[in-house]
Coordinates of C-alpha atoms in Angstrom, one line a residue:
M479 CA 129.1 151.1 122.5
K480 CA 126.5 149.5 120.1
K481 CA 128.2 148.5 116.8
Y482 CA 125.1 148.9 114.4
F483 CA 123.2 152.1 114.0
I484 CA 118.8 151.4 113.4
Q485 CA 118.0 154.2 110.9
K486 CA 114.2 154.8 112.1
A487 CA 114.1 158.5 110.6
P488 CA 116.1 159.0 106.9
F489 CA 116.7 162.7 105.6
V490 CA 113.5 163.2 102.7
V491 CA 115.3 164.8 100.4
P492 CA 113.3 168.3 99.5
T493 CA 112.2 168.2 95.5
S494 CA 110.1 169.9 93.4
D495 CA 108.9 167.4 91.0
G496 CA 107.3 165.2 93.0
K497 CA 109.7 162.4 93.7
L498 CA 110.5 161.2 97.1
I499 CA 113.4 160.4 98.1
E500 CA 114.7 159.1 101.7
E501 CA 118.0 159.4 102.4
H502 CA 119.0 156.2 105.1
H503 CA 122.6 156.5 105.0
G504 CA 124.9 159.2 103.0
K505 CA 125.6 162.4 103.6
A506 CA 122.4 164.6 104.8
A507 CA 121.2 161.9 106.9
T508 CA 124.5 159.9 108.9
A509 CA 127.4 162.4 107.8
N510 CA 128.5 159.4 105.5
D511 CA 130.9 160.4 102.9
N512 CA 132.0 156.7 101.8
I513 CA 128.1 155.3 100.6
S514 CA 124.7 156.5 100.4
I515 CA 121.6 154.6 100.6
A516 CA 117.9 156.0 99.8
H517 CA 114.4 154.7 98.7
M518 CA 112.6 156.3 96.1
V519 CA 109.5 156.8 94.2
A520 CA 109.8 158.8 91.1
P521 CA 105.9 159.4 89.8
P522 CA 105.0 158.7 86.3
H523 CA 105.7 160.8 83.7
W524 CA 109.0 162.3 85.8
S525 CA 112.7 162.8 84.4
E526 CA 115.8 164.2 85.3
P527 CA 118.3 166.1 82.9
F528 CA 121.5 164.2 81.4
Q529 CA 124.4 164.2 84.4
T530 CA 127.7 162.6 84.5
P531 CA 128.5 162.0 88.5
E532 CA 131.4 161.3 90.5
F533 CA 130.2 157.8 92.2
D534 CA 129.0 154.5 91.2
E535 CA 125.3 154.1 91.1
Y536 CA 123.7 150.9 91.9
T537 CA 119.3 150.8 91.1
Y538 CA 117.2 148.1 92.3
I539 CA 113.7 148.2 91.1
I540 CA 111.2 147.3 93.5
S541 CA 107.9 147.9 91.4
G542 CA 107.0 149.8 88.5
K543 CA 109.9 150.5 85.6
K544 CA 112.4 152.8 85.9
Q545 CA 114.4 154.0 82.0
F546 CA 118.1 154.9 81.6
I547 CA 119.4 156.8 79.0
I548 CA 123.3 155.9 79.4
D549 CA 126.1 157.2 76.7
G550 CA 122.9 157.2 74.2
E551 CA 121.7 153.7 74.6
T552 CA 118.0 153.3 76.1
V553 CA 117.8 150.4 79.1
I554 CA 114.5 149.8 81.0
L555 CA 114.7 148.1 84.5
E556 CA 111.4 146.4 85.8
A557 CA 110.2 144.8 89.1
G558 CA 113.5 142.7 90.3
Q559 CA 116.4 144.2 88.5
S560 CA 119.1 146.3 89.0
I561 CA 121.7 148.3 87.6
K562 CA 125.2 149.5 88.1
I563 CA 126.5 152.6 86.4
E564 CA 130.0 153.1 86.7
K565 CA 130.7 156.8 87.5
N566 CA 131.9 159.2 85.1
T567 CA 129.2 158.1 82.5
R568 CA 126.7 160.5 81.2
V569 CA 123.1 158.8 82.6
Q570 CA 119.5 160.4 82.2
Y571 CA 117.0 158.7 84.7
S572 CA 113.6 158.9 84.1
N573 CA 110.0 157.2 84.5
P574 CA 108.1 157.5 81.1
F575 CA 105.4 155.1 82.0
D576 CA 102.1 155.7 83.6
E577 CA 102.9 154.2 86.9
A578 CA 105.1 155.1 89.9
C579 CA 109.0 153.5 90.1
E580 CA 109.4 152.3 93.4
Y581 CA 113.2 151.7 93.7
I582 CA 116.5 151.7 96.0
A583 CA 119.6 153.5 95.2
I584 CA 123.1 153.2 96.9
C585 CA 125.9 155.3 95.8
Q586 CA 129.7 154.7 96.6
P587 CA 130.9 156.9 97.6
A588 CA 128.4 158.7 98.8
F589 CA 125.6 161.0 96.4
D590 CA 127.2 164.6 96.6
F591 CA 124.8 167.2 94.5
T592 CA 128.4 169.5 93.5
K593 CA 129.8 165.8 92.0
V594 CA 126.3 164.8 90.0
H595 CA 126.7 167.6 87.5
R596 CA 123.3 168.1 86.0
E597 CA 123.3 169.6 82.5
A598 CA 121.1 172.7 82.1
E599 CA 117.6 171.5 80.6

Protein backbone atom coordinates (compact mmCIF):
# COMPACT_ATOMS: atom_id res chain seq x y z
CA MET A 1 0.00 0.00 0.00
CA LYS A 2 1.33 3.44 -0.94
CA LYS A 3 2.13 5.86 1.84
CA TYR A 4 1.24 8.90 -0.23
CA PHE A 5 -1.64 10.30 -2.21
CA ILE A 6 -1.35 12.61 -5.21
CA GLN A 7 -4.38 14.85 -5.58
CA LYS A 8 -5.27 15.11 -9.26
CA ALA A 9 -8.91 16.14 -8.93
CA PRO A 10 -9.44 18.71 -6.16
CA PHE A 11 -12.97 19.38 -4.98
CA VAL A 12 -14.18 22.64 -6.56
CA VAL A 13 -16.37 24.36 -4.01
CA PRO A 14 -19.45 25.91 -5.62
CA THR A 15 -19.54 29.68 -5.06
CA SER A 16 -21.83 32.47 -6.16
CA ASP A 17 -19.34 35.34 -5.78
CA GLY A 18 -16.82 34.53 -8.53
CA LYS A 19 -14.20 33.14 -6.13
CA LEU A 20 -12.42 29.93 -7.16
CA ILE A 21 -11.91 27.42 -4.35
CA GLU A 22 -10.14 24.14 -5.13
CA GLU A 23 -9.81 22.02 -2.01
CA HIS A 24 -6.93 19.59 -2.47
CA HIS A 25 -7.11 18.07 1.00
CA GLY A 26 -9.80 18.50 3.65
CA LYS A 27 -13.29 17.48 4.64
CA ALA A 28 -14.83 17.71 1.16
CA ALA A 29 -11.90 16.49 -0.96
CA THR A 30 -10.37 13.69 1.11
CA ALA A 31 -12.52 13.36 4.26
CA ASN A 32 -9.63 14.75 6.32
CA ASP A 33 -10.85 16.50 9.48
CA ASN A 34 -7.35 17.48 10.64
CA ILE A 35 -6.25 19.91 7.91
CA SER A 36 -7.49 21.49 4.72
CA ILE A 37 -5.35 22.84 1.90
CA ALA A 38 -6.99 24.87 -0.83
CA HIS A 39 -5.91 26.83 -3.89
CA MET A 40 -8.00 29.98 -4.26
CA VAL A 41 -8.44 32.93 -6.59
CA ALA A 42 -10.36 35.93 -5.28
CA PRO A 43 -11.57 38.17 -8.11
CA PRO A 44 -11.10 41.94 -8.01
CA HIS A 45 -13.45 43.77 -5.62
CA TRP A 46 -14.50 40.55 -3.84
CA SER A 47 -15.25 40.30 -0.11
CA GLU A 48 -16.76 37.97 2.47
CA PRO A 49 -18.71 38.82 5.61
CA PHE A 50 -16.88 38.96 8.93
CA GLN A 51 -16.39 35.58 10.56
CA THR A 52 -14.95 34.04 13.74
CA PRO A 53 -13.75 30.55 12.79
CA GLU A 54 -13.01 27.71 15.20
CA PHE A 55 -9.80 26.85 13.30
CA ASP A 56 -6.41 28.43 12.63
CA GLU A 57 -6.03 29.71 9.08
CA TYR A 58 -2.76 30.19 7.23
CA THR A 59 -2.69 32.13 3.96
CA TYR A 60 0.16 32.37 1.44
CA ILE A 61 -0.21 34.93 -1.38
CA ILE A 62 0.96 33.70 -4.79
CA SER A 63 -0.01 36.79 -6.80
CA GLY A 64 -1.96 39.99 -6.28
CA LYS A 65 -2.93 41.38 -2.88
CA LYS A 66 -5.44 40.40 -0.22
CA GLN A 67 -6.90 42.50 2.58
CA PHE A 68 -7.63 41.20 6.07
CA ILE A 69 -9.48 43.07 8.79
CA ILE A 70 -8.41 41.31 11.98
CA ASP A 71 -10.03 42.46 15.22
CA GLY A 72 -10.44 45.93 13.67
CA GLU A 73 -6.90 46.18 12.24
CA THR A 74 -6.45 46.28 8.45
CA VAL A 75 -3.59 44.16 7.09
CA ILE A 76 -2.68 43.90 3.39
CA LEU A 77 -0.56 41.01 2.13
CA GLU A 78 1.24 40.91 -1.20
CA ALA A 79 2.77 38.10 -3.28
CA GLY A 80 5.35 36.11 -1.32
CA GLN A 81 3.91 37.01 2.09
CA SER A 82 1.95 34.79 4.46
CA ILE A 83 -0.08 35.10 7.65
CA LYS A 84 -1.47 32.90 10.40
CA ILE A 85 -4.77 33.95 11.96
CA GLU A 86 -5.56 32.14 15.17
CA LYS A 87 -8.89 30.42 15.75
CA ASN A 88 -11.66 32.39 17.46
CA THR A 89 -10.40 35.65 15.89
CA ARG A 90 -12.91 37.95 14.16
CA VAL A 91 -11.72 38.47 10.59
CA GLN A 92 -12.92 39.66 7.21
CA TYR A 93 -11.21 38.57 4.00
CA SER A 94 -11.42 40.73 0.87
CA ASN A 95 -9.77 41.78 -2.36
CA PRO A 96 -10.70 45.45 -2.85
CA PHE A 97 -8.00 45.79 -5.52
CA ASP A 98 -8.20 45.85 -9.34
CA GLU A 99 -6.42 42.53 -9.95
CA ALA A 100 -7.23 38.98 -8.90
CA CYS A 101 -5.48 37.51 -5.86
CA GLU A 102 -4.24 33.92 -6.06
CA TYR A 103 -3.36 32.21 -2.80
CA ILE A 104 -3.12 29.01 -0.80
CA ALA A 105 -5.22 28.64 2.37
CA ILE A 106 -4.52 26.03 5.03
CA CYS A 107 -6.94 25.48 7.92
CA GLN A 108 -6.21 23.43 11.01
CA PRO A 109 -8.33 21.62 11.92
CA ALA A 110 -9.90 21.41 8.46
CA PHE A 111 -12.27 24.09 7.18
CA ASP A 112 -15.81 23.31 8.27
CA PHE A 113 -18.63 25.61 7.19
CA THR A 114 -20.49 24.89 10.45
CA LYS A 115 -17.48 26.19 12.40
CA VAL A 116 -16.69 29.35 10.39
CA HIS A 117 -19.43 31.48 12.05
CA ARG A 118 -19.98 34.04 9.29
CA GLU A 119 -21.92 37.14 10.30
CA ALA A 120 -24.95 38.33 8.39
CA GLU A 121 -24.05 40.91 5.74
